[in-house]
PDB file of C-alpha atoms and ligand atoms in Angstrom:
ATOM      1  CA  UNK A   1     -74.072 -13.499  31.874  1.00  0.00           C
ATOM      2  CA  UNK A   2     -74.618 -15.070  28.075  1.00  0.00           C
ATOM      3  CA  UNK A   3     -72.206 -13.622  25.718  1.00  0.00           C
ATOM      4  CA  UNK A   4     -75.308 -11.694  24.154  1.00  0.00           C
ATOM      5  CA  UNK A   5     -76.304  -9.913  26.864  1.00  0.00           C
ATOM      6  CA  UNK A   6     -72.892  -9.086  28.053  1.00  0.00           C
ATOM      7  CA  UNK A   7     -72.213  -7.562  24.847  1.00  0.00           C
ATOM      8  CA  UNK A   8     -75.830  -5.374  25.125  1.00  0.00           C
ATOM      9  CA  UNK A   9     -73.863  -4.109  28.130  1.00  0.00           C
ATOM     10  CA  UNK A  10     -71.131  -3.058  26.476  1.00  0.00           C
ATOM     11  CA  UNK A  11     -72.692  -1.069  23.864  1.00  0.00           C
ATOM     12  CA  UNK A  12     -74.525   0.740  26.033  1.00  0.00           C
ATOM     13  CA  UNK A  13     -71.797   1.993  27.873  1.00  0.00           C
ATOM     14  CA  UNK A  14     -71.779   5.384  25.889  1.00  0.00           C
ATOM     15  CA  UNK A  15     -75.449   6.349  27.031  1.00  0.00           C
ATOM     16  CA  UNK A  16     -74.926   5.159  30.589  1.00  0.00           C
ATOM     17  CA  UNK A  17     -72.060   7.313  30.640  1.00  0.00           C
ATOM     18  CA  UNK A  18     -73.737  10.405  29.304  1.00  0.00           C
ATOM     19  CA  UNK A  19     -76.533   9.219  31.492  1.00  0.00           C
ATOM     20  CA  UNK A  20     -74.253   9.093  34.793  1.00  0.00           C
ATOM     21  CA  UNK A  21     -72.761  12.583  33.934  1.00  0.00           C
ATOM     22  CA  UNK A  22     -75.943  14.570  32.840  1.00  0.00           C
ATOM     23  CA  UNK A  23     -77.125  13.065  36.338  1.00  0.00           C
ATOM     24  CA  UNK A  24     -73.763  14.254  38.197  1.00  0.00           C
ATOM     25  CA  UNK A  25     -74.567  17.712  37.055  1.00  0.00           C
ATOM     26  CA  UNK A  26     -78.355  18.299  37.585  1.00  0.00           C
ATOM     27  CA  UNK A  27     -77.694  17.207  41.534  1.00  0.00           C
ATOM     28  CA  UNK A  28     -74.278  18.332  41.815  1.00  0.00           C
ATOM     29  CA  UNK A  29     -74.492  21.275  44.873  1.00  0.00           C
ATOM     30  CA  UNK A  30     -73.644  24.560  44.149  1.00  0.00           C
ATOM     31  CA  UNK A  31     -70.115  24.510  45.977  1.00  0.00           C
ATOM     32  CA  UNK A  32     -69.169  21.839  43.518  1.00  0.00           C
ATOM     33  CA  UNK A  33     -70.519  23.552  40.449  1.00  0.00           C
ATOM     34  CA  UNK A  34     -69.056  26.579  41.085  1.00  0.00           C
ATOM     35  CA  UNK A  35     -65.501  25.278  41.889  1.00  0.00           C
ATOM     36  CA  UNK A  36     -63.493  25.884  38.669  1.00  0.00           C
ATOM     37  CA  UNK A  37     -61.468  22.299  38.857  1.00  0.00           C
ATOM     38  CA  UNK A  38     -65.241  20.275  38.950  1.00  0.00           C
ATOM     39  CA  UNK A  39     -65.350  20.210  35.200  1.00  0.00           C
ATOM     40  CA  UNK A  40     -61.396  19.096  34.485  1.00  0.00           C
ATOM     41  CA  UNK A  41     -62.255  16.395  37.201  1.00  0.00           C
ATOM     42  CA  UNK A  42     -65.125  15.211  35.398  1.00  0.00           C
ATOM     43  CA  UNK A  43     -63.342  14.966  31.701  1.00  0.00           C
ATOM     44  CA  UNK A  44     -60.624  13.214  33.300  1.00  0.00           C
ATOM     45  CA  UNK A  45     -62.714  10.567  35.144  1.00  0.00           C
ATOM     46  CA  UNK A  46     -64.456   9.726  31.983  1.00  0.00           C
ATOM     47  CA  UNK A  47     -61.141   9.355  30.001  1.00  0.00           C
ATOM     48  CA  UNK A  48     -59.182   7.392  32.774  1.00  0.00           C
ATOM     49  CA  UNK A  49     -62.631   5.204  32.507  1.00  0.00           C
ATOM     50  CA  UNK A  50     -62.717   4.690  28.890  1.00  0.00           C
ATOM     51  CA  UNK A  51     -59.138   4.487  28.585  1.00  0.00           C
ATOM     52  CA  UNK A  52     -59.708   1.778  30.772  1.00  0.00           C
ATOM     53  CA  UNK A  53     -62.337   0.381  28.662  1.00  0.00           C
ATOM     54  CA  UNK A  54     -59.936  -0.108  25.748  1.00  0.00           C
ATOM     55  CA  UNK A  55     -57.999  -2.226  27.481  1.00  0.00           C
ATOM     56  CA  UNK A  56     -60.788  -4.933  28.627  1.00  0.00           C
ATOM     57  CA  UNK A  57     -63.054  -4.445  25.092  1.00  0.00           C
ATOM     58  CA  UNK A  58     -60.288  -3.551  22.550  1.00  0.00           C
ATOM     59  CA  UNK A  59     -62.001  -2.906  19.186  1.00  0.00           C
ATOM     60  CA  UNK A  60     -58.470  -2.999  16.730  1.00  0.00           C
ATOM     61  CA  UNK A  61     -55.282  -4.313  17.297  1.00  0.00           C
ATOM     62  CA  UNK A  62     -54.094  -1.558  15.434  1.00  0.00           C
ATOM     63  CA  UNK A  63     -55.416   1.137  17.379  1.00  0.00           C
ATOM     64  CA  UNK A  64     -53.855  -0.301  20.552  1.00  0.00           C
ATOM     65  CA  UNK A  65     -52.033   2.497  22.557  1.00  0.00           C
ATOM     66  CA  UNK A  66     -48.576   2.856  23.348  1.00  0.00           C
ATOM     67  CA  UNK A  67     -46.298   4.835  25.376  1.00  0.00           C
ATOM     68  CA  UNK A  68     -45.868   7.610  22.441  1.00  0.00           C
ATOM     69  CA  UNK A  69     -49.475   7.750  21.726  1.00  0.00           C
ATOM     70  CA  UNK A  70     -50.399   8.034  25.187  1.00  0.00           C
ATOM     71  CA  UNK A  71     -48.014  11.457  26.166  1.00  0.00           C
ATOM     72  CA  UNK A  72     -48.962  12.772  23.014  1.00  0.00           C
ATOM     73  CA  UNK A  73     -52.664  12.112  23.756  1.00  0.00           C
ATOM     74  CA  UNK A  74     -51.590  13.882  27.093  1.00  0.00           C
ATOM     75  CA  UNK A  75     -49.976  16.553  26.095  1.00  0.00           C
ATOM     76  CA  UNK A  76     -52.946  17.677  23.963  1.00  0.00           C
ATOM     77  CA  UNK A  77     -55.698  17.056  27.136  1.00  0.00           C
ATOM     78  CA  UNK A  78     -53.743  19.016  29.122  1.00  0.00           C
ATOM     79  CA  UNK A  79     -53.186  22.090  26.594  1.00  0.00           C
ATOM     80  CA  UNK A  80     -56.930  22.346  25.254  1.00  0.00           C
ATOM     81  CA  UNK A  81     -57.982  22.037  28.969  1.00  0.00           C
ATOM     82  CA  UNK A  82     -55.182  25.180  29.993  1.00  0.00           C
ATOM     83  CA  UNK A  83     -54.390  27.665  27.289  1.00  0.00           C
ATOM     84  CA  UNK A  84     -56.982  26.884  24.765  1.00  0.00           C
ATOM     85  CA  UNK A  85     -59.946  27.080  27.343  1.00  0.00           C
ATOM     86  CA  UNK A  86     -58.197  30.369  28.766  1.00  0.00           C
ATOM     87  CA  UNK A  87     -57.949  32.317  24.970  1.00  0.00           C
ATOM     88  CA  UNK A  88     -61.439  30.945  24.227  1.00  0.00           C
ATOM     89  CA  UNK A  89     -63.024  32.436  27.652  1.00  0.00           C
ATOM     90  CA  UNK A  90     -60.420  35.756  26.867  1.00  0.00           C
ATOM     91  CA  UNK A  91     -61.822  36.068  23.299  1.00  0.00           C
ATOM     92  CA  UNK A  92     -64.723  34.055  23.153  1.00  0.00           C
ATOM     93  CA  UNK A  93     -67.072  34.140  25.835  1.00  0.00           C
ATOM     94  CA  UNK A  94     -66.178  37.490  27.763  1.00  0.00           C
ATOM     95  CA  UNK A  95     -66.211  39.940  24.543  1.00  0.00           C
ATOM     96  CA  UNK A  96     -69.592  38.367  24.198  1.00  0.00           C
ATOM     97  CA  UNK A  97     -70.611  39.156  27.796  1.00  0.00           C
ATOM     98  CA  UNK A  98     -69.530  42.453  27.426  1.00  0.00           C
ATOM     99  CA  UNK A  99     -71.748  42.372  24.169  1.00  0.00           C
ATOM    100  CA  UNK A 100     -75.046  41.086  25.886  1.00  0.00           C
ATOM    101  CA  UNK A 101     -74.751  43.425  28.660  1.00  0.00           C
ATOM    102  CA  UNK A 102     -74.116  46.535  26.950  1.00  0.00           C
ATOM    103  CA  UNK A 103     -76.442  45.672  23.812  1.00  0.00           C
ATOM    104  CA  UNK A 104     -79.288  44.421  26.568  1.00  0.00           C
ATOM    105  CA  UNK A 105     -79.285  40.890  25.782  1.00  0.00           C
ATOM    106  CA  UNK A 106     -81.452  38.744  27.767  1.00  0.00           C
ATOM    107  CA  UNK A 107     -83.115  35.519  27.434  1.00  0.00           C
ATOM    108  CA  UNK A 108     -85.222  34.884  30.602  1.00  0.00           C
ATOM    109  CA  UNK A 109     -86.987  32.502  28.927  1.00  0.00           C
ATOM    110  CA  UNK A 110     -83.967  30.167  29.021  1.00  0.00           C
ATOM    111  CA  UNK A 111     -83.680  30.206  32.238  1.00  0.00           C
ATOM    112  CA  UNK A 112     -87.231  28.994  33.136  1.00  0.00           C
ATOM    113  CA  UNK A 113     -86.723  25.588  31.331  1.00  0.00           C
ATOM    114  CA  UNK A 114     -86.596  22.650  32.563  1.00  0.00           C
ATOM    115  CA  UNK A 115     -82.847  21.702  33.448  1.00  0.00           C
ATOM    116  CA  UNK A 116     -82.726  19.015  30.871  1.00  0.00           C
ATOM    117  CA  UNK A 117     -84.344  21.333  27.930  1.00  0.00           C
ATOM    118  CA  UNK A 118     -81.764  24.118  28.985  1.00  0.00           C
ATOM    119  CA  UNK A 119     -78.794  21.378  28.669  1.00  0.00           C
ATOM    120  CA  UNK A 120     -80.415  20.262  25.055  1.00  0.00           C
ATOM    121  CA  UNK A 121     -80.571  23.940  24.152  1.00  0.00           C
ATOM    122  CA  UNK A 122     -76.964  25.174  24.967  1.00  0.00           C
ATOM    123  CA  UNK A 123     -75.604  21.855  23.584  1.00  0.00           C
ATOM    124  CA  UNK A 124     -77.419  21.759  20.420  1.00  0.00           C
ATOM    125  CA  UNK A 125     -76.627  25.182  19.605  1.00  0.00           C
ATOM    126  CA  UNK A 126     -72.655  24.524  20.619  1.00  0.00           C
ATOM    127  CA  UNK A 127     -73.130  21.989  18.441  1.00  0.00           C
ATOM    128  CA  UNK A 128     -74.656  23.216  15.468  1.00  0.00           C
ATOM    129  CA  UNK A 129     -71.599  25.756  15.310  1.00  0.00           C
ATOM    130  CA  UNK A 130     -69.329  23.321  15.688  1.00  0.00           C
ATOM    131  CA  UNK A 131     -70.885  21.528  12.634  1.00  0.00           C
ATOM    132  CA  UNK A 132     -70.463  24.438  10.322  1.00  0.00           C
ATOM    133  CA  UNK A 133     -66.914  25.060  11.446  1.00  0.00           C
ATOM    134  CA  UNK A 134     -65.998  21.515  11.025  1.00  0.00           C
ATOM    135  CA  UNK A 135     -67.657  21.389   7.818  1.00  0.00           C
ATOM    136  CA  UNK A 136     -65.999  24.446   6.567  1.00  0.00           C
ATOM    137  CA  UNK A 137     -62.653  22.950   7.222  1.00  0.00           C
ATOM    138  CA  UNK A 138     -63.529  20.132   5.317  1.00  0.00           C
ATOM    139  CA  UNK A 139     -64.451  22.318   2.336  1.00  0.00           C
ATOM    140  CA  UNK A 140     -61.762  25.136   1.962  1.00  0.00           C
ATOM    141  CA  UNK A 141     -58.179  24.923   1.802  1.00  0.00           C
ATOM    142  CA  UNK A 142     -56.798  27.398   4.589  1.00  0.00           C
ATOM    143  CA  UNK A 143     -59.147  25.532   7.332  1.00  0.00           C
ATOM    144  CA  UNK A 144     -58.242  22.598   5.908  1.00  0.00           C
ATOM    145  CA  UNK A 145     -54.751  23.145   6.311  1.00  0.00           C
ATOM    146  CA  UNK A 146     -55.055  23.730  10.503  1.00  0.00           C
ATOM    147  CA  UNK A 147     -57.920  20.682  10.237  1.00  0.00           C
ATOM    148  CA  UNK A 148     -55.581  17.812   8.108  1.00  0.00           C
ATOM    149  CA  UNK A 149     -53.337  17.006  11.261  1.00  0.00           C
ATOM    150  CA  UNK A 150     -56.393  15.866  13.577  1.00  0.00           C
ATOM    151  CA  UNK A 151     -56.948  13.286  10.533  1.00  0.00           C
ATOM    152  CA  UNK A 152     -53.587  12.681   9.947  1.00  0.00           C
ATOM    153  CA  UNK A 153     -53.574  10.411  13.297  1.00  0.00           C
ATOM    154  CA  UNK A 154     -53.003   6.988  12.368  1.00  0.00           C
ATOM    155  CA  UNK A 155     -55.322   4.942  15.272  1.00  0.00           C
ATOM    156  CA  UNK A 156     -57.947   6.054  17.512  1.00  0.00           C
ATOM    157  CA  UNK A 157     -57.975   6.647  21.175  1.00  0.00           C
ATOM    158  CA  UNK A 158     -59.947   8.103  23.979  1.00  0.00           C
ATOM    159  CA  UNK A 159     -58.062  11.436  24.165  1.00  0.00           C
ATOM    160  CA  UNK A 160     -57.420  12.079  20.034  1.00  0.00           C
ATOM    161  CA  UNK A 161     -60.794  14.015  20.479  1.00  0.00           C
ATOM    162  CA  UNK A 162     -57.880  16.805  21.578  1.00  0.00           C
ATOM    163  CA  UNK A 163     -55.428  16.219  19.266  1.00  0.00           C
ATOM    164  CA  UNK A 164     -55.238  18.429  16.460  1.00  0.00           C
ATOM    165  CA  UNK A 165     -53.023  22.514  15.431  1.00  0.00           C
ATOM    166  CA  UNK A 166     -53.642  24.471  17.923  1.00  0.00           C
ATOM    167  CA  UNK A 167     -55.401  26.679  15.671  1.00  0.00           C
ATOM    168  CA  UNK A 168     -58.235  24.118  15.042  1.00  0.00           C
ATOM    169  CA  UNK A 169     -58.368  23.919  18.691  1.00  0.00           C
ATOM    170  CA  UNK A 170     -59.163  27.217  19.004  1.00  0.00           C
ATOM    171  CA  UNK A 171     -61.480  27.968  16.075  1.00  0.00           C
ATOM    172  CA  UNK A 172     -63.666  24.991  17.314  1.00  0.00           C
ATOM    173  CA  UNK A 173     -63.631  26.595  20.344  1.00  0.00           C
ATOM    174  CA  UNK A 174     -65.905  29.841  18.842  1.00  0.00           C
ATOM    175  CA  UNK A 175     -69.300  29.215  19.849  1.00  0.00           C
ATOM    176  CA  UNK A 176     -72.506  32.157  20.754  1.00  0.00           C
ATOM    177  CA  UNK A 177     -74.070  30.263  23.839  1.00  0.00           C
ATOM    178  CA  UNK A 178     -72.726  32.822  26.400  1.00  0.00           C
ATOM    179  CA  UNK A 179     -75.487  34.909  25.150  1.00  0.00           C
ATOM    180  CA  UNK A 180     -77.891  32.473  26.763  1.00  0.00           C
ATOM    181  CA  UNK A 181     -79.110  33.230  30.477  1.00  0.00           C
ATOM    182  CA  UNK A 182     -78.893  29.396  31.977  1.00  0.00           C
ATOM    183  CA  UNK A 183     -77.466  28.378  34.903  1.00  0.00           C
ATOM    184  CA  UNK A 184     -73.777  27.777  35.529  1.00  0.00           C
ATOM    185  CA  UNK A 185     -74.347  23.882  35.712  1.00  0.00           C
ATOM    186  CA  UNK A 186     -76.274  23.926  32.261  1.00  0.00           C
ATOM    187  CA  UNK A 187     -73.312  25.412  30.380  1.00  0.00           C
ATOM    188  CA  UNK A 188     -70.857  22.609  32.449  1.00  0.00           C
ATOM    189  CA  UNK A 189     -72.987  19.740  31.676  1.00  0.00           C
ATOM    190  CA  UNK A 190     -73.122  20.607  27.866  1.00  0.00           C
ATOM    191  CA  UNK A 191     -69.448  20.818  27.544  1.00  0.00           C
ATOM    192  CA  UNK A 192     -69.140  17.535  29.210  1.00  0.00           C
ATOM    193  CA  UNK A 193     -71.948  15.892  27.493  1.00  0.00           C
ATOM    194  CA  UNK A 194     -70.393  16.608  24.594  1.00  0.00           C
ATOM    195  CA  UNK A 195     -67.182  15.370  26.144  1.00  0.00           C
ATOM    196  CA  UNK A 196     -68.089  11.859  26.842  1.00  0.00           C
ATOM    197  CA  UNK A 197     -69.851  11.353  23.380  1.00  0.00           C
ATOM    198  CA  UNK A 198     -66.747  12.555  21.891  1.00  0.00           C
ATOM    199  CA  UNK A 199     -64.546  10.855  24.165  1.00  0.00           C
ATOM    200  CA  UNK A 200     -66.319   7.947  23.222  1.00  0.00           C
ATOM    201  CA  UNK A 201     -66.303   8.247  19.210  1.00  0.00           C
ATOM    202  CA  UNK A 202     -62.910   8.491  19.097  1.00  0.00           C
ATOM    203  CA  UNK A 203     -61.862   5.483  21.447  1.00  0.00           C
ATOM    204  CA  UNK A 204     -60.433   1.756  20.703  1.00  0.00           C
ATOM    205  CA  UNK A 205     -63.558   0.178  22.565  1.00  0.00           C
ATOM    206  CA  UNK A 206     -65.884  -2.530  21.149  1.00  0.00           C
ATOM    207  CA  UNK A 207     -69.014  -1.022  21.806  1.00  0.00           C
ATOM    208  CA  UNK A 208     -71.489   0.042  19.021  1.00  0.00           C
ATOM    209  CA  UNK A 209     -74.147   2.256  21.124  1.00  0.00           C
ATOM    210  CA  UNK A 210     -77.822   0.825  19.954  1.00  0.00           C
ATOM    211  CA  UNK A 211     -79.962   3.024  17.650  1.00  0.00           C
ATOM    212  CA  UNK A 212     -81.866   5.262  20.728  1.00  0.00           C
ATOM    213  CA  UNK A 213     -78.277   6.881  21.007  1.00  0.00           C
ATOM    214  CA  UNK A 214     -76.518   6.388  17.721  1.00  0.00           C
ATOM    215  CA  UNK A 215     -79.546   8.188  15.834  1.00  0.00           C
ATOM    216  CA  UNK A 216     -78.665  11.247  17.524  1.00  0.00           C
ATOM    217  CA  UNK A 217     -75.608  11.260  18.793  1.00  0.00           C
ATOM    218  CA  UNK A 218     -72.483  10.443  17.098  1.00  0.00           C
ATOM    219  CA  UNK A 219     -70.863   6.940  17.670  1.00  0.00           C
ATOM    220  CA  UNK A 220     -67.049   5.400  16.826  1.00  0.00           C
ATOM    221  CA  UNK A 221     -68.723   3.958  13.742  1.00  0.00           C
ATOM    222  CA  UNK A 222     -69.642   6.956  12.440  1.00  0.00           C
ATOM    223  CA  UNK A 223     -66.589   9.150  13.157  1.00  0.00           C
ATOM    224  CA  UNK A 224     -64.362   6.221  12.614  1.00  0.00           C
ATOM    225  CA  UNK A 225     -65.646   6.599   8.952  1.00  0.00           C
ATOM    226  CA  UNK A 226     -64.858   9.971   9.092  1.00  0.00           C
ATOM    227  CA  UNK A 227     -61.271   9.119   9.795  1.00  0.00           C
ATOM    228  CA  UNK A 228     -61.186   7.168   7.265  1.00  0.00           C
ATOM    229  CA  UNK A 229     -57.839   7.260   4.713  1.00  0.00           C
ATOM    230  CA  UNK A 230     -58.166   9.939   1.392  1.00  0.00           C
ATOM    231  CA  UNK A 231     -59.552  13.611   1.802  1.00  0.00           C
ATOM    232  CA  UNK A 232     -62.972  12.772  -0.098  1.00  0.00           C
ATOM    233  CA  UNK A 233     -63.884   9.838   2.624  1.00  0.00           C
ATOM    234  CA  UNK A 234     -63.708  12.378   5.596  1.00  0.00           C
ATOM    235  CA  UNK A 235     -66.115  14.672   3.847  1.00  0.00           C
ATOM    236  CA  UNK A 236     -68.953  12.958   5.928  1.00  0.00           C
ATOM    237  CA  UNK A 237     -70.405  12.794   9.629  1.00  0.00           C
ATOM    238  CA  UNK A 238     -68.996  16.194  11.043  1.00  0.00           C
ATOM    239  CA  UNK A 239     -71.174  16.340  13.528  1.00  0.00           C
ATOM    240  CA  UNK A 240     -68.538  15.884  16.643  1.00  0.00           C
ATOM    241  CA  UNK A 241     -71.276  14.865  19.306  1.00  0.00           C
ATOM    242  CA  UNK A 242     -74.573  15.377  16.973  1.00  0.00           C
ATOM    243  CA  UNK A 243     -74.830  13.282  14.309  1.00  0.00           C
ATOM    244  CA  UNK A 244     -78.473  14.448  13.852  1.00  0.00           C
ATOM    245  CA  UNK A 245     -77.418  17.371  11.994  1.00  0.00           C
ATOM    246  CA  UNK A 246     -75.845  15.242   9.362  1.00  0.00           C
ATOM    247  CA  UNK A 247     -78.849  12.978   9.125  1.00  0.00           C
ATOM    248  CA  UNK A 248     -80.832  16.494   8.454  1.00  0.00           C
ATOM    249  CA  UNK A 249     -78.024  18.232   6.385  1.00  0.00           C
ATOM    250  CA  UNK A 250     -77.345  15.661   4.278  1.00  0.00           C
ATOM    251  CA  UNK A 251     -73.761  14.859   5.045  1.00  0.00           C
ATOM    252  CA  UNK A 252     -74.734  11.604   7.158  1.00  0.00           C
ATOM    253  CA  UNK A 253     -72.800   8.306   5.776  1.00  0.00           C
ATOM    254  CA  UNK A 254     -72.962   4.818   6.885  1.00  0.00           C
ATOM    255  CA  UNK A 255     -69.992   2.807   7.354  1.00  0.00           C
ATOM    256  CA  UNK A 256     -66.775   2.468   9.368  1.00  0.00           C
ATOM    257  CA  UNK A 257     -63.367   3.481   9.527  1.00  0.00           C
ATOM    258  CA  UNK A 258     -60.652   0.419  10.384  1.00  0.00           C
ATOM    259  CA  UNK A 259     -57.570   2.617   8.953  1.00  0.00           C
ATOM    260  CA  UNK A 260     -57.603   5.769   9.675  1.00  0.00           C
ATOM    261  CA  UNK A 261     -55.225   8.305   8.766  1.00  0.00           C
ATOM    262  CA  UNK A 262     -54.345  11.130   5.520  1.00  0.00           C
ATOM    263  CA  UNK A 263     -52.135  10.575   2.144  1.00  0.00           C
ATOM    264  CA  UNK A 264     -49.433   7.680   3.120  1.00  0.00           C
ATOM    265  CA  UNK A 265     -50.418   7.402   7.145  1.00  0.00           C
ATOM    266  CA  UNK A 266     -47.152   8.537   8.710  1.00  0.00           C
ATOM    267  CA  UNK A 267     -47.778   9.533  12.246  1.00  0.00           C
ATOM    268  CA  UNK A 268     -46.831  13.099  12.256  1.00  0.00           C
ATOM    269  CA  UNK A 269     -44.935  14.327  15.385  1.00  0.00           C
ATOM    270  CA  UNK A 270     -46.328  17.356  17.720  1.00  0.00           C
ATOM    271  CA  UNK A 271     -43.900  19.682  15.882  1.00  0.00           C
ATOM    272  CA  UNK A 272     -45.245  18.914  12.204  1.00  0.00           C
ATOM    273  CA  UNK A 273     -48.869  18.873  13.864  1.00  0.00           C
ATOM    274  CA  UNK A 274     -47.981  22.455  15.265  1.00  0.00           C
ATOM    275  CA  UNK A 275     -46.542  23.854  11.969  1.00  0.00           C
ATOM    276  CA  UNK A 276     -48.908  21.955   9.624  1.00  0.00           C
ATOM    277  CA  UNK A 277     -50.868  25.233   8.573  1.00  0.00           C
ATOM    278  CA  UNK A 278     -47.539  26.737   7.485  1.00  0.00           C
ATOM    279  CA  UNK A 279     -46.127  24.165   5.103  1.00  0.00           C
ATOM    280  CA  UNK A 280     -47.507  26.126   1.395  1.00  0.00           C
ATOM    281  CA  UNK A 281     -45.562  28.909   3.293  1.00  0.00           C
ATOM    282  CA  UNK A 282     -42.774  27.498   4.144  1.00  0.00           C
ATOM    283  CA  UNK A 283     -42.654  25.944   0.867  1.00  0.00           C
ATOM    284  CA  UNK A 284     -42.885  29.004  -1.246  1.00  0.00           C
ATOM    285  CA  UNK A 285     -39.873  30.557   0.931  1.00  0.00           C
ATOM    286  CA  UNK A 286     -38.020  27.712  -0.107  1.00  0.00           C
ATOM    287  CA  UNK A 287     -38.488  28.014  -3.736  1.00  0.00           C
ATOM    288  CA  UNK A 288     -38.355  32.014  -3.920  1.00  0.00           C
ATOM    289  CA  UNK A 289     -34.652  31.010  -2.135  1.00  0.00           C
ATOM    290  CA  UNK A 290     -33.613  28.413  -3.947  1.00  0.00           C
ATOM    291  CA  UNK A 291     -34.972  30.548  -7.582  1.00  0.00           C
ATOM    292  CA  UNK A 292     -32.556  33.493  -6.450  1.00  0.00           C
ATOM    293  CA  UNK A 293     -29.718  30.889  -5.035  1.00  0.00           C
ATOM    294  CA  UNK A 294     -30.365  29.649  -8.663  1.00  0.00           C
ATOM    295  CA  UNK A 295     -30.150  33.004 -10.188  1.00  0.00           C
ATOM    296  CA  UNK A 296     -27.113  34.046  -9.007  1.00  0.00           C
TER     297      UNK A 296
HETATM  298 ZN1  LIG B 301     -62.737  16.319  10.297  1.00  0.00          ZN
HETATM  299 ZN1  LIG B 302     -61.837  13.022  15.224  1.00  0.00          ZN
END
C-alpha cells in the first residue's frame, strides 16, 4: 500500500470505529443489549484498540505513555464506569423517571424513528448539555475550579477522556434524555458513540479524521487545541464529541494543541486532582490560622 493511501487509512480510523460500534448496537440481540456488562465491554474494546493504536501510529513523543500514566488512566476508567455511573443513574436518570411517570411524560414519537435518527436524537441532546456544562466551567470560577485538573494533564491518551475531580465527573454526567421513550439500545449506542469519538480526541494517534467526520464531530486536533497551555487558549472547542455546536455557537477554533497542560505543567497526582476544588479553601484556613498564630 503507497504511503498515501496507507495514511487515508489511518485517518479514517475514528469513523470506522464509530461506524463498527453504531453497527454493533443496531444488530446486537436483545440478550446482549440488555445484559448490564455489554456496554463496559464495548468502552473497553475500543480503548484496548486505540491504546493499541498509539503504539503503531504515535502522534508525539511527548505524549507517549508510561507506567504512571497508564494506572492513573486506569484508575479513572474504572471509577467513572463504577461509582460515577451508579450516583448519576441514583440522582440523575431515576428522579427523572420518577418525574416522567408521575408528571405523564411521553414521547411516542421517539420511539417510531428510525434507529439511526433515535441514536442522533438522544446523542445530540446529551451532547448539547454537555456543551453548556463544559462551557460554563470554562467561564466561572467555582466550575472552573472542579474543571482545571482535567486540563492540568500534561500529554494525551486514550483514557484522559476520564480523568478529571470527581465532581466534574459527575456534573458532566447531568443530562435530560431519560425523558425520551427510545429503546434500550438507542440510549447504549449514544453513550458509546460518544465514547469512541472521545476516546479518540484525546489519544496519542496520528490520525486526523477527513472533513465528512471532523465537521461534525470533534477530532484530536480540535480538542488537542483545547488542551492547549494558559486558561484563555482552552476557552474554545467544548464540544466533547460535537464539535458542530461550536461551529454554530461560535466557540469553534482552528488549530492544535502539541503541549498541553495549565500554569507551569506539573503533572498533578490523583490526590491534588481529588482536592483541587478545595485549594481557595484550604488556603483561607491557612491564613485565618496563621493571622491568629500571628496575633497571639
Ligand atoms: Zn475543558
Ligand atoms: Zn479533554
Amino acid at each position: 500500500m503507497s504511503s498515501g493511501l496507507k495514511q487515508m487509512a489511518v485517518d479514517c480510523l475514528a469513523p470506522a470505529t464509530l461506524a463498527a460500534v453504531v453497527a454493533f448496537w443496531y444488530f446486537a440481540p436483545a440478550s446482549v443489549v440488555d445484559n448490564p456488562w455489554t456496554l463496559l465491554i464495548v468502552s473497553s474494546v475500543v480503548t484496548v484498540f486505540v491504546l493499541g493504536l498509539e503504539l503503531v501510529f504515535e502522534r508525539h513523543e511527548g505524549w507517549r505513555i508510561n507506567r504512571q500514566e497508564l494506572l492513573t488512566d486506569l484508575f479513572y476508567f474504572i471509577l467513572i464506569n463504577t461509582v460515577i455511573q451508579r450516583l448519576a443513574s441514583m440522582l440523575n436518570e431515576e428522579p427523572l423517571r420518577a418525574l416522567k411517570a408521575s408528571w405523564g411524560i411521553a414521547t411516542p414519537w421517539a420511539a417510531e424513528l428510525p434507529f439511526l435518527a433515535q441514536v442522533l436524537l438522544v446523542w445530540s441532546v446529551w451532547e448539547f448539555g454537555q456543551y453548556w456544562m463544559h462551557r460554563l466551567m470554562h467561564n466561572w470560577e467555582p466550575f472552573w475550579l472542579t474543571h482545571a485538573p482535567h486540563h492540568h494533564i500534561t500529554q494525551l491518551n486514550a483514557m484522559k477522556g476520564a480523568v478529571g475531580n470527581p465532581i466534574e465527573l459527575f456534573l458532566i454526567s447531568l443530562g435530560v434524555v431519560a425523558l425520551f421513550d427510545v429503546s434500550p439500545a438507542t440510549y447504549l449506542c449514544a453513550f458509546s458513540a460518544g465514547n469512541v469519538v472521545s476516546t479518540f480526541n484525546h489519544a496519542n494517534v496520528r490520525s486526523n479524521p477527513p472533513l465528512f467526520y471532523s465537521f461534525f464531530f470533534t477530532s484530536i486536533r480540535h480538542h488537542s487545541y483545547h488542551h492547549s497551555v494558559g486558561y484563555e487558549n482552552t476557552r474554545c472547542n467544548y464540544g466533547n464529541a460535537i464539535i458542530l455546536f461550536d461551529r454554530i455557537l461560535g466557540t469553534y477554533k482552528e488549530g492544535e494543541g502539541v503541549l498541553v497542560g495549565q500554569d507551569d505543567r506539573r503533572r498533578l497526582t490523583i490526590w491534588e486532582q481529588f482536592m483541587f476544588p478545595f485549594k481557595p479553601l484550604v488556603a483561607m484556613i491557612e491564613r485565618r490560622r496563621n493571622g491568629s498564630s500571628a496575633a497571639g
